[in-house]
């Protein structure tokens, strides 16, 4: 039987999704279902004088109006679960429903439960909240200046934390350096925009005390844990089901007030309750991404050796610290300051700020795109300063393959990789030298072409649980799986992660089917229901396959080991004399004496003839806790044409060479690259969440927030190198976020490269025509 | 005050009591249990709710249910005929034209409309035709490939 590992077979998720037969959370219907709607603050910052719910309570169809007073002592504050150490992190309480003060537009003050969606929505308008507006602060840099509006009494100056990272001696490196370059970079706030809005449905059985919560979750076990903590309900009485999930990109990691409130309402009202946000609500309440103002600098020799990097980062957290928020601009960002290079001296300070905006949390890449972007922009500035081609500077500073595993200045150890091979391949594919010649010629004709390179490495496959404890992550980072073989040889495998578009129902079945030599149709992967699946920590940080896939592989190996012992017993042979061939254990040298996997499954399950001391059944569970993170890497190169009259950027070619180890399903890997790159192109060229100074989200609908459309986006030429990691038994790394990490700097570098003859060294993303045009005008004006 | 409307969905006649303000998308999902039609925005941008209304691709969130009185509607659930997937459904499956699958029903319904009027569209024509359907997962590349492949099927 041909091996399935490495085969781009069609996805098993698809038949239900292409026929409208998937089950997303809002599709769940229960007898007597009621509907919730939230009353949200229209002010970014205000004192609540009074909440009058009388009119709403009497409105047709309304069952209950619940305010912060009603839930006092019953629904705990919304928890933050990433308590980053050594940074004086301040976590002020985040009430599920505000009682005294609202801190961002969208902060909830009351919940309506009614017999229909429309009735609930109508009643929202009848809740009379008397607000006393306060001055607001929305910018992470300005928020920590003296005299700015204060959000939390417990947090003087709005400083949530001040985190430091250092390796080597950056100050000395800068003092001695021949060349220094610096930039002020704004990494704009982004709206994750999973196509499926968040939703929660709760049902409670008063007699058994059992709560069932369907939720749009990337990590149902974390949601079970957080629900238990917040509602004071025993964890074993909570079942969280995350059915089909329509994308997450980080925004469905956190525990939100909405889910806890829906569960609370179901418990107290004795009715099942559904809440689904609309898109405007999603944009104002569901977590945002990025939001950095950065002062960054790089130093090096005159001939292209980078010797140091220093940063000072203002990171916006929004009004409250969301579940994983403090870890994103610190651990997942600052530890990556060496990037793909041998930069020996780094030093960074990250100042987290509370602002009157929607909470910011993980968004595809979570901290690593921000790190890669600032490094890759600085490399280009440095290269230009010393008059060396940016690709050559990269080649000179990339970590050499023979130095792997390599410990960077921040102390983490990259597992494996040949970074030069990816760079060289990408340069060859895009004909780097040829393009430089064409660019030179085009410039003489007044035509502005640019080429941008980005060499990245990222930390993913999160990660060793011991490290999770050290960095303040409020959970483990192992994964687990149960493989259960039925009497007929059919297999169900239960996993702790929750894929939501990444295709592991397929790739994981490939792993199991290979191990047992059975057709993939005989294997079913089960995820998303805490009732049946073992403890897991979820799908994020490109960890599902590297950690969860490894757990599954190990569980399958355990099953097979037991099957082998059983086969030896049935064949009256020594285990050592058996070999696995084509789905059966056979005696070496006499293949007629064999037991097929299906025969062993039947015998193990009926247990008529087992070896002495062997338990009946054929199943195993495994927990896999990796010894290190994994570090996928690659080089992306884009060529662009910039219209000097309009500022419009056209991407001519986009070539990427990524290395995530061997591919279980190449078709799915490439799909992840496509999606990730386009999300990054969106960030580079058009996406930005804008707040007015008084804290109104100006990009509050899809009419205003520029999600990439098919007609705007380039075609991607996706290529790979294949370097297995020694960290897990599959050799796989992660590919979910690589595209987003690699793409943003390469597009911006290409545009700046195109405009270099005008003396332009940096333009803040997104590079909309208006911004590019303004930069061109300014440069021209300066030249006059 | 609810009103009674009659409409045909996927070849089946229905009579439904609807609020005058109810959107067709909501009635399909909530009253007729056709939850394959998804709602991803509130400004008619995302296209997840695209269905065929009297043969043309229509965002069912922009139509009041009462406006669909007497209409012939096809949703994603009605696209496969006699147990055989529509060529577009097959092509999306073959070409990995979906990841999370939330935008997929609307995307396929829009693509079906395109192919009804243009049997061999260029990449550019395809990208233009699905401009009103947002996908956050695939980067569109395999969607374009799928539609192209369905056109030549």
PDB file of N, CA and C in Angstrom, chain A residues 416-501:
ATOM      1  N   UNK A 416      16.708  23.669  13.403  1.00  0.00           N
ATOM      2  CA  UNK A 416      17.302  23.141  12.172  1.00  0.00           C
ATOM      3  C   UNK A 416      17.051  24.121  11.039  1.00  0.00           C
ATOM      4  N   UNK A 417      17.752  23.947   9.945  1.00  0.00           N
ATOM      5  CA  UNK A 417      17.454  24.770   8.791  1.00  0.00           C
ATOM      6  C   UNK A 417      18.661  25.088   7.936  1.00  0.00           C
ATOM      7  N   UNK A 418      18.384  25.324   6.663  1.00  0.00           N
ATOM      8  CA  UNK A 418      19.399  25.801   5.734  1.00  0.00           C
ATOM      9  C   UNK A 418      18.847  27.087   5.115  1.00  0.00           C
ATOM     10  N   UNK A 419      19.076  28.171   5.832  1.00  0.00           N
ATOM     11  CA  UNK A 419      18.461  29.446   5.455  1.00  0.00           C
ATOM     12  C   UNK A 419      18.986  29.949   4.106  1.00  0.00           C
ATOM     13  N   UNK A 420      20.286  29.695   3.868  1.00  0.00           N
ATOM     14  CA  UNK A 420      20.862  30.150   2.597  1.00  0.00           C
ATOM     15  C   UNK A 420      20.212  29.453   1.411  1.00  0.00           C
ATOM     16  N   UNK A 421      19.880  28.183   1.593  1.00  0.00           N
ATOM     17  CA  UNK A 421      19.287  27.436   0.475  1.00  0.00           C
ATOM     18  C   UNK A 421      17.951  28.057   0.064  1.00  0.00           C
ATOM     19  N   UNK A 422      17.163  28.469   1.063  1.00  0.00           N
ATOM     20  CA  UNK A 422      15.860  29.079   0.749  1.00  0.00           C
ATOM     21  C   UNK A 422      16.059  30.420   0.044  1.00  0.00           C
ATOM     22  N   UNK A 423      17.014  31.212   0.534  1.00  0.00           N
ATOM     23  CA  UNK A 423      17.288  32.512  -0.096  1.00  0.00           C
ATOM     24  C   UNK A 423      17.756  32.322  -1.539  1.00  0.00           C
ATOM     25  N   UNK A 424      18.710  31.415  -1.712  1.00  0.00           N
ATOM     26  CA  UNK A 424      19.257  31.216  -3.063  1.00  0.00           C
ATOM     27  C   UNK A 424      18.183  30.735  -4.030  1.00  0.00           C
ATOM     28  N   UNK A 425      17.339  29.830  -3.545  1.00  0.00           N
ATOM     29  CA  UNK A 425      16.294  29.285  -4.413  1.00  0.00           C
ATOM     30  C   UNK A 425      15.298  30.379  -4.806  1.00  0.00           C
ATOM     31  N   UNK A 426      14.919  31.183  -3.846  1.00  0.00           N
ATOM     32  CA  UNK A 426      13.960  32.252  -4.145  1.00  0.00           C
ATOM     33  C   UNK A 426      14.560  33.256  -5.124  1.00  0.00           C
ATOM     34  N   UNK A 427      15.836  33.588  -4.920  1.00  0.00           N
ATOM     35  CA  UNK A 427      16.491  34.553  -5.825  1.00  0.00           C
ATOM     36  C   UNK A 427      16.577  34.016  -7.239  1.00  0.00           C
ATOM     37  N   UNK A 428      16.838  32.705  -7.328  1.00  0.00           N
ATOM     38  CA  UNK A 428      16.936  32.094  -8.653  1.00  0.00           C
ATOM     39  C   UNK A 428      15.567  32.070  -9.328  1.00  0.00           C
ATOM     40  N   UNK A 429      14.535  31.698  -8.552  1.00  0.00           N
ATOM     41  CA  UNK A 429      13.195  31.579  -9.123  1.00  0.00           C
ATOM     42  C   UNK A 429      12.674  32.910  -9.651  1.00  0.00           C
ATOM     43  N   UNK A 430      13.027  33.983  -8.961  1.00  0.00           N
ATOM     44  CA  UNK A 430      12.502  35.281  -9.400  1.00  0.00           C
ATOM     45  C   UNK A 430      13.472  35.973 -10.357  1.00  0.00           C
ATOM     46  N   UNK A 431      14.596  35.329 -10.618  1.00  0.00           N
ATOM     47  CA  UNK A 431      15.639  35.907 -11.470  1.00  0.00           C
ATOM     48  C   UNK A 431      16.066  37.272 -10.925  1.00  0.00           C
ATOM     49  N   UNK A 432      16.589  37.209  -9.716  1.00  0.00           N
ATOM     50  CA  UNK A 432      16.909  38.438  -8.971  1.00  0.00           C
ATOM     51  C   UNK A 432      17.820  39.361  -9.772  1.00  0.00           C
ATOM     52  N   UNK A 433      18.921  38.786 -10.295  1.00  0.00           N
ATOM     53  CA  UNK A 433      19.875  39.623 -11.028  1.00  0.00           C
ATOM     54  C   UNK A 433      19.250  40.214 -12.292  1.00  0.00           C
ATOM     55  N   UNK A 434      18.475  39.370 -12.975  1.00  0.00           N
ATOM     56  CA  UNK A 434      17.817  39.837 -14.195  1.00  0.00           C
ATOM     57  C   UNK A 434      16.851  40.980 -13.891  1.00  0.00           C
ATOM     58  N   UNK A 435      16.155  40.859 -12.768  1.00  0.00           N
ATOM     59  CA  UNK A 435      15.206  41.913 -12.417  1.00  0.00           C
ATOM     60  C   UNK A 435      15.949  43.206 -12.100  1.00  0.00           C
ATOM     61  N   UNK A 436      17.058  43.095 -11.385  1.00  0.00           N
ATOM     62  CA  UNK A 436      17.849  44.299 -11.077  1.00  0.00           C
ATOM     63  C   UNK A 436      18.249  45.024 -12.368  1.00  0.00           C
ATOM     64  N   UNK A 437      18.596  44.245 -13.384  1.00  0.00           N
ATOM     65  CA  UNK A 437      18.961  44.874 -14.666  1.00  0.00           C
ATOM     66  C   UNK A 437      17.753  45.558 -15.304  1.00  0.00           C
ATOM     67  N   UNK A 438      16.616  44.856 -15.285  1.00  0.00           N
ATOM     68  CA  UNK A 438      15.399  45.452 -15.869  1.00  0.00           C
ATOM     69  C   UNK A 438      14.992  46.702 -15.095  1.00  0.00           C
ATOM     70  N   UNK A 439      15.174  46.633 -13.781  1.00  0.00           N
ATOM     71  CA  UNK A 439      14.811  47.771 -12.924  1.00  0.00           C
ATOM     72  C   UNK A 439      15.656  48.994 -13.297  1.00  0.00           C
ATOM     73  N   UNK A 440      16.935  48.755 -13.477  1.00  0.00           N
ATOM     74  CA  UNK A 440      17.875  49.812 -13.832  1.00  0.00           C
ATOM     75  C   UNK A 440      17.440  50.492 -15.133  1.00  0.00           C
ATOM     76  N   UNK A 441      17.090  49.641 -16.079  1.00  0.00           N
ATOM     77  CA  UNK A 441      16.676  50.143 -17.388  1.00  0.00           C
ATOM     78  C   UNK A 441      15.358  50.917 -17.273  1.00  0.00           C
ATOM     79  N   UNK A 442      14.428  50.338 -16.525  1.00  0.00           N
ATOM     80  CA  UNK A 442      13.108  50.961 -16.385  1.00  0.00           C
ATOM     81  C   UNK A 442      13.225  52.328 -15.715  1.00  0.00           C
ATOM     82  N   UNK A 443      14.103  52.429 -14.746  1.00  0.00           N
ATOM     83  CA  UNK A 443      14.295  53.701 -14.049  1.00  0.00           C
ATOM     84  C   UNK A 443      14.720  54.790 -15.020  1.00  0.00           C
ATOM     85  N   UNK A 444      15.540  54.409 -15.974  1.00  0.00           N
ATOM     86  CA  UNK A 444      15.987  55.406 -16.975  1.00  0.00           C
ATOM     87  C   UNK A 444      14.808  55.899 -17.808  1.00  0.00           C
ATOM     88  N   UNK A 445      13.789  55.010 -17.921  1.00  0.00           N
ATOM     89  CA  UNK A 445      12.581  55.413 -18.660  1.00  0.00           C
ATOM     90  C   UNK A 445      11.538  56.043 -17.742  1.00  0.00           C
ATOM     91  N   UNK A 446      11.923  56.320 -16.500  1.00  0.00           N
ATOM     92  CA  UNK A 446      10.977  56.939 -15.570  1.00  0.00           C
ATOM     93  C   UNK A 446       9.928  55.984 -15.041  1.00  0.00           C
ATOM     94  N   UNK A 447      10.273  54.684 -15.032  1.00  0.00           N
ATOM     95  CA  UNK A 447       9.337  53.643 -14.627  1.00  0.00           C
ATOM     96  C   UNK A 447       9.866  53.026 -13.342  1.00  0.00           C
ATOM     97  N   UNK A 448       9.044  52.985 -12.285  1.00  0.00           N
ATOM     98  CA  UNK A 448       9.567  52.624 -10.969  1.00  0.00           C
ATOM     99  C   UNK A 448       9.178  51.210 -10.560  1.00  0.00           C
ATOM    100  N   UNK A 449      10.137  50.318 -10.781  1.00  0.00           N
ATOM    101  CA  UNK A 449       9.956  48.935 -10.362  1.00  0.00           C
ATOM    102  C   UNK A 449      10.753  48.696  -9.085  1.00  0.00           C
ATOM    103  N   UNK A 450      10.282  47.749  -8.279  1.00  0.00           N
ATOM    104  CA  UNK A 450      11.012  47.443  -7.051  1.00  0.00           C
ATOM    105  C   UNK A 450      11.023  45.960  -6.769  1.00  0.00           C
ATOM    106  N   UNK A 451      12.045  45.537  -6.027  1.00  0.00           N
ATOM    107  CA  UNK A 451      12.113  44.142  -5.602  1.00  0.00           C
ATOM    108  C   UNK A 451      12.390  44.110  -4.106  1.00  0.00           C
ATOM    109  N   UNK A 452      11.637  43.303  -3.395  1.00  0.00           N
ATOM    110  CA  UNK A 452      11.777  43.245  -1.938  1.00  0.00           C
ATOM    111  C   UNK A 452      12.005  41.822  -1.471  1.00  0.00           C
ATOM    112  N   UNK A 453      12.944  41.686  -0.562  1.00  0.00           N
ATOM    113  CA  UNK A 453      13.294  40.375  -0.027  1.00  0.00           C
ATOM    114  C   UNK A 453      12.966  40.350   1.453  1.00  0.00           C
ATOM    115  N   UNK A 454      12.510  39.208   1.916  1.00  0.00           N
ATOM    116  CA  UNK A 454      12.292  39.024   3.348  1.00  0.00           C
ATOM    117  C   UNK A 454      12.709  37.606   3.707  1.00  0.00           C
ATOM    118  N   UNK A 455      13.709  37.502   4.568  1.00  0.00           N
ATOM    119  CA  UNK A 455      14.118  36.186   5.067  1.00  0.00           C
ATOM    120  C   UNK A 455      13.671  36.112   6.519  1.00  0.00           C
ATOM    121  N   UNK A 456      12.847  35.142   6.817  1.00  0.00           N
ATOM    122  CA  UNK A 456      12.263  35.076   8.160  1.00  0.00           C
ATOM    123  C   UNK A 456      12.562  33.740   8.791  1.00  0.00           C
ATOM    124  N   UNK A 457      12.510  33.733  10.110  1.00  0.00           N
ATOM    125  CA  UNK A 457      12.327  32.470  10.823  1.00  0.00           C
ATOM    126  C   UNK A 457      11.329  32.772  11.917  1.00  0.00           C
ATOM    127  N   UNK A 458      10.575  31.777  12.336  1.00  0.00           N
ATOM    128  CA  UNK A 458       9.553  32.045  13.335  1.00  0.00           C
ATOM    129  C   UNK A 458       9.538  30.934  14.358  1.00  0.00           C
ATOM    130  N   UNK A 459       9.051  31.284  15.528  1.00  0.00           N
ATOM    131  CA  UNK A 459       8.968  30.301  16.609  1.00  0.00           C
ATOM    132  C   UNK A 459       7.552  29.754  16.626  1.00  0.00           C
ATOM    133  N   UNK A 460       7.400  28.453  16.478  1.00  0.00           N
ATOM    134  CA  UNK A 460       6.056  27.890  16.554  1.00  0.00           C
ATOM    135  C   UNK A 460       6.125  26.467  17.072  1.00  0.00           C
ATOM    136  N   UNK A 461       5.055  25.718  16.868  1.00  0.00           N
ATOM    137  CA  UNK A 461       4.980  24.407  17.492  1.00  0.00           C
ATOM    138  C   UNK A 461       5.011  24.537  19.006  1.00  0.00           C
ATOM    139  N   UNK A 462       4.298  25.534  19.509  1.00  0.00           N
ATOM    140  CA  UNK A 462       4.316  25.835  20.944  1.00  0.00           C
ATOM    141  C   UNK A 462       3.749  24.642  21.718  1.00  0.00           C
ATOM    142  N   UNK A 463       4.461  24.223  22.653  1.00  0.00           N
ATOM    143  CA  UNK A 463       5.911  24.296  22.856  1.00  0.00           C
ATOM    144  C   UNK A 463       6.159  23.458  24.089  1.00  0.00           C
ATOM    145  N   UNK A 464       7.318  23.429  24.622  1.00  0.00           N
ATOM    146  CA  UNK A 464       7.510  22.647  25.849  1.00  0.00           C
ATOM    147  C   UNK A 464       6.668  23.236  26.991  1.00  0.00           C
ATOM    148  N   UNK A 465       5.957  22.378  27.717  1.00  0.00           N
ATOM    149  CA  UNK A 465       5.099  22.882  28.795  1.00  0.00           C
ATOM    150  C   UNK A 465       5.910  23.515  29.917  1.00  0.00           C
ATOM    151  N   UNK A 466       7.120  23.007  30.117  1.00  0.00           N
ATOM    152  CA  UNK A 466       7.975  23.585  31.142  1.00  0.00           C
ATOM    153  C   UNK A 466       8.269  25.052  30.819  1.00  0.00           C
ATOM    154  N   UNK A 467       8.488  25.311  29.548  1.00  0.00           N
ATOM    155  CA  UNK A 467       8.719  26.692  29.134  1.00  0.00           C
ATOM    156  C   UNK A 467       7.440  27.511  29.315  1.00  0.00           C
ATOM    157  N   UNK A 468       6.284  26.889  28.998  1.00  0.00           N
ATOM    158  CA  UNK A 468       5.002  27.586  29.191  1.00  0.00           C
ATOM    159  C   UNK A 468       4.897  28.090  30.624  1.00  0.00           C
ATOM    160  N   UNK A 469       5.298  27.239  31.569  1.00  0.00           N
ATOM    161  CA  UNK A 469       5.257  27.634  32.972  1.00  0.00           C
ATOM    162  C   UNK A 469       6.211  28.781  33.264  1.00  0.00           C
ATOM    163  N   UNK A 470       7.393  28.712  32.674  1.00  0.00           N
ATOM    164  CA  UNK A 470       8.398  29.752  32.930  1.00  0.00           C
ATOM    165  C   UNK A 470       7.985  31.111  32.368  1.00  0.00           C
ATOM    166  N   UNK A 471       7.247  31.096  31.256  1.00  0.00           N
ATOM    167  CA  UNK A 471       6.891  32.368  30.617  1.00  0.00           C
ATOM    168  C   UNK A 471       5.513  32.862  31.044  1.00  0.00           C
ATOM    169  N   UNK A 472       4.903  32.190  32.027  1.00  0.00           N
ATOM    170  CA  UNK A 472       3.657  32.686  32.587  1.00  0.00           C
ATOM    171  C   UNK A 472       2.402  32.301  31.830  1.00  0.00           C
ATOM    172  N   UNK A 473       2.523  31.371  30.889  1.00  0.00           N
ATOM    173  CA  UNK A 473       1.335  30.906  30.158  1.00  0.00           C
ATOM    174  C   UNK A 473       0.498  30.044  31.095  1.00  0.00           C
ATOM    175  N   UNK A 474      -0.781  30.374  31.222  1.00  0.00           N
ATOM    176  CA  UNK A 474      -1.617  29.726  32.225  1.00  0.00           C
ATOM    177  C   UNK A 474      -2.136  28.368  31.819  1.00  0.00           C
ATOM    178  N   UNK A 475      -1.315  27.576  31.192  1.00  0.00           N
ATOM    179  CA  UNK A 475      -1.728  26.245  30.788  1.00  0.00           C
ATOM    180  C   UNK A 475      -0.528  25.459  30.341  1.00  0.00           C
ATOM    181  N   UNK A 476      -0.766  24.229  29.885  1.00  0.00           N
ATOM    182  CA  UNK A 476       0.315  23.444  29.312  1.00  0.00           C
ATOM    183  C   UNK A 476       0.391  23.698  27.819  1.00  0.00           C
ATOM    184  N   UNK A 477       1.414  23.160  27.196  1.00  0.00           N
ATOM    185  CA  UNK A 477       1.500  23.296  25.737  1.00  0.00           C
ATOM    186  C   UNK A 477       1.842  21.952  25.090  1.00  0.00           C
ATOM    187  N   UNK A 478       1.503  20.873  25.813  1.00  0.00           N
ATOM    188  CA  UNK A 478       1.612  19.551  25.198  1.00  0.00           C
ATOM    189  C   UNK A 478       0.351  19.299  24.380  1.00  0.00           C
ATOM    190  N   UNK A 479       0.270  18.166  23.741  1.00  0.00           N
ATOM    191  CA  UNK A 479      -0.991  17.745  23.112  1.00  0.00           C
ATOM    192  C   UNK A 479      -1.199  16.265  23.384  1.00  0.00           C
ATOM    193  N   UNK A 480      -2.419  15.823  23.147  1.00  0.00           N
ATOM    194  CA  UNK A 480      -2.715  14.425  23.404  1.00  0.00           C
ATOM    195  C   UNK A 480      -3.655  13.880  22.346  1.00  0.00           C
ATOM    196  N   UNK A 481      -3.699  12.548  22.279  1.00  0.00           N
ATOM    197  CA  UNK A 481      -4.580  11.894  21.309  1.00  0.00           C
ATOM    198  C   UNK A 481      -4.940  10.510  21.826  1.00  0.00           C
ATOM    199  N   UNK A 482      -6.120  10.078  21.463  1.00  0.00           N
ATOM    200  CA  UNK A 482      -6.548   8.707  21.755  1.00  0.00           C
ATOM    201  C   UNK A 482      -6.824   8.026  20.418  1.00  0.00           C
ATOM    202  N   UNK A 483      -6.255   6.848  20.241  1.00  0.00           N
ATOM    203  CA  UNK A 483      -6.546   6.066  19.030  1.00  0.00           C
ATOM    204  C   UNK A 483      -7.303   4.825  19.465  1.00  0.00           C
ATOM    205  N   UNK A 484      -8.474   4.663  18.938  1.00  0.00           N
ATOM    206  CA  UNK A 484      -9.354   3.559  19.347  1.00  0.00           C
ATOM    207  C   UNK A 484      -9.685   2.721  18.112  1.00  0.00           C
ATOM    208  N   UNK A 485      -9.382   1.435  18.202  1.00  0.00           N
ATOM    209  CA  UNK A 485      -9.633   0.546  17.066  1.00  0.00           C
ATOM    210  C   UNK A 485     -10.847  -0.319  17.390  1.00  0.00           C
ATOM    211  N   UNK A 486     -11.821  -0.309  16.502  1.00  0.00           N
ATOM    212  CA  UNK A 486     -13.056  -1.056  16.704  1.00  0.00           C
ATOM    213  C   UNK A 486     -12.875  -2.510  16.271  1.00  0.00           C
ATOM    214  N   UNK A 487     -13.798  -3.397  16.672  1.00  0.00           N
ATOM    215  CA  UNK A 487     -13.661  -4.817  16.319  1.00  0.00           C
ATOM    216  C   UNK A 487     -13.503  -5.054  14.816  1.00  0.00           C
ATOM    217  N   UNK A 488     -14.146  -4.223  14.006  1.00  0.00           N
ATOM    218  CA  UNK A 488     -14.059  -4.424  12.558  1.00  0.00           C
ATOM    219  C   UNK A 488     -12.811  -3.795  11.954  1.00  0.00           C
ATOM    220  N   UNK A 489     -11.952  -3.263  12.797  1.00  0.00           N
ATOM    221  CA  UNK A 489     -10.722  -2.672  12.282  1.00  0.00           C
ATOM    222  C   UNK A 489     -10.850  -1.213  11.901  1.00  0.00           C
ATOM    223  N   UNK A 490     -12.050  -0.659  12.098  1.00  0.00           N
ATOM    224  CA  UNK A 490     -12.233   0.770  11.843  1.00  0.00           C
ATOM    225  C   UNK A 490     -11.612   1.552  13.008  1.00  0.00           C
ATOM    226  N   UNK A 491     -11.142   2.764  12.701  1.00  0.00           N
ATOM    227  CA  UNK A 491     -10.392   3.516  13.704  1.00  0.00           C
ATOM    228  C   UNK A 491     -10.999   4.898  13.916  1.00  0.00           C
ATOM    229  N   UNK A 492     -11.141   5.240  15.181  1.00  0.00           N
ATOM    230  CA  UNK A 492     -11.455   6.632  15.488  1.00  0.00           C
ATOM    231  C   UNK A 492     -10.316   7.178  16.332  1.00  0.00           C
ATOM    232  N   UNK A 493      -9.881   8.380  15.957  1.00  0.00           N
ATOM    233  CA  UNK A 493      -8.804   9.025  16.715  1.00  0.00           C
ATOM    234  C   UNK A 493      -9.329  10.343  17.247  1.00  0.00           C
ATOM    235  N   UNK A 494      -9.130  10.564  18.533  1.00  0.00           N
ATOM    236  CA  UNK A 494      -9.657  11.752  19.218  1.00  0.00           C
ATOM    237  C   UNK A 494      -8.488  12.669  19.556  1.00  0.00           C
ATOM    238  N   UNK A 495      -8.586  13.905  19.155  1.00  0.00           N
ATOM    239  CA  UNK A 495      -7.443  14.811  19.333  1.00  0.00           C
ATOM    240  C   UNK A 495      -7.832  16.015  20.177  1.00  0.00           C
ATOM    241  N   UNK A 496      -6.849  16.573  20.858  1.00  0.00           N
ATOM    242  CA  UNK A 496      -7.111  17.696  21.753  1.00  0.00           C
ATOM    243  C   UNK A 496      -7.071  19.052  21.074  1.00  0.00           C
ATOM    244  N   UNK A 497      -6.520  19.114  19.876  1.00  0.00           N
ATOM    245  CA  UNK A 497      -6.495  20.396  19.173  1.00  0.00           C
ATOM    246  C   UNK A 497      -7.831  20.606  18.452  1.00  0.00           C
ATOM    247  N   UNK A 498      -8.044  21.800  17.903  1.00  0.00           N
ATOM    248  CA  UNK A 498      -9.299  22.079  17.211  1.00  0.00           C
ATOM    249  C   UNK A 498      -9.018  22.757  15.863  1.00  0.00           C
ATOM    250  N   UNK A 499      -8.687  21.962  14.857  1.00  0.00           N
ATOM    251  CA  UNK A 499      -8.472  22.554  13.534  1.00  0.00           C
ATOM    252  C   UNK A 499      -9.737  23.279  13.071  1.00  0.00           C
ATOM    253  N   UNK A 500      -9.549  24.391  12.356  1.00  0.00           N
ATOM    254  CA  UNK A 500     -10.720  25.144  11.889  1.00  0.00           C
ATOM    255  C   UNK A 500     -10.430  25.712  10.507  1.00  0.00           C
ATOM    256  N   UNK A 501     -10.091  24.798   9.609  1.00  0.00           N
ATOM    257  CA  UNK A 501      -9.786  25.196   8.239  1.00  0.00           C
ATOM    258  C   UNK A 501      -8.446  24.676   7.770  1.00  0.00           C
TER     259      UNK A 501
END
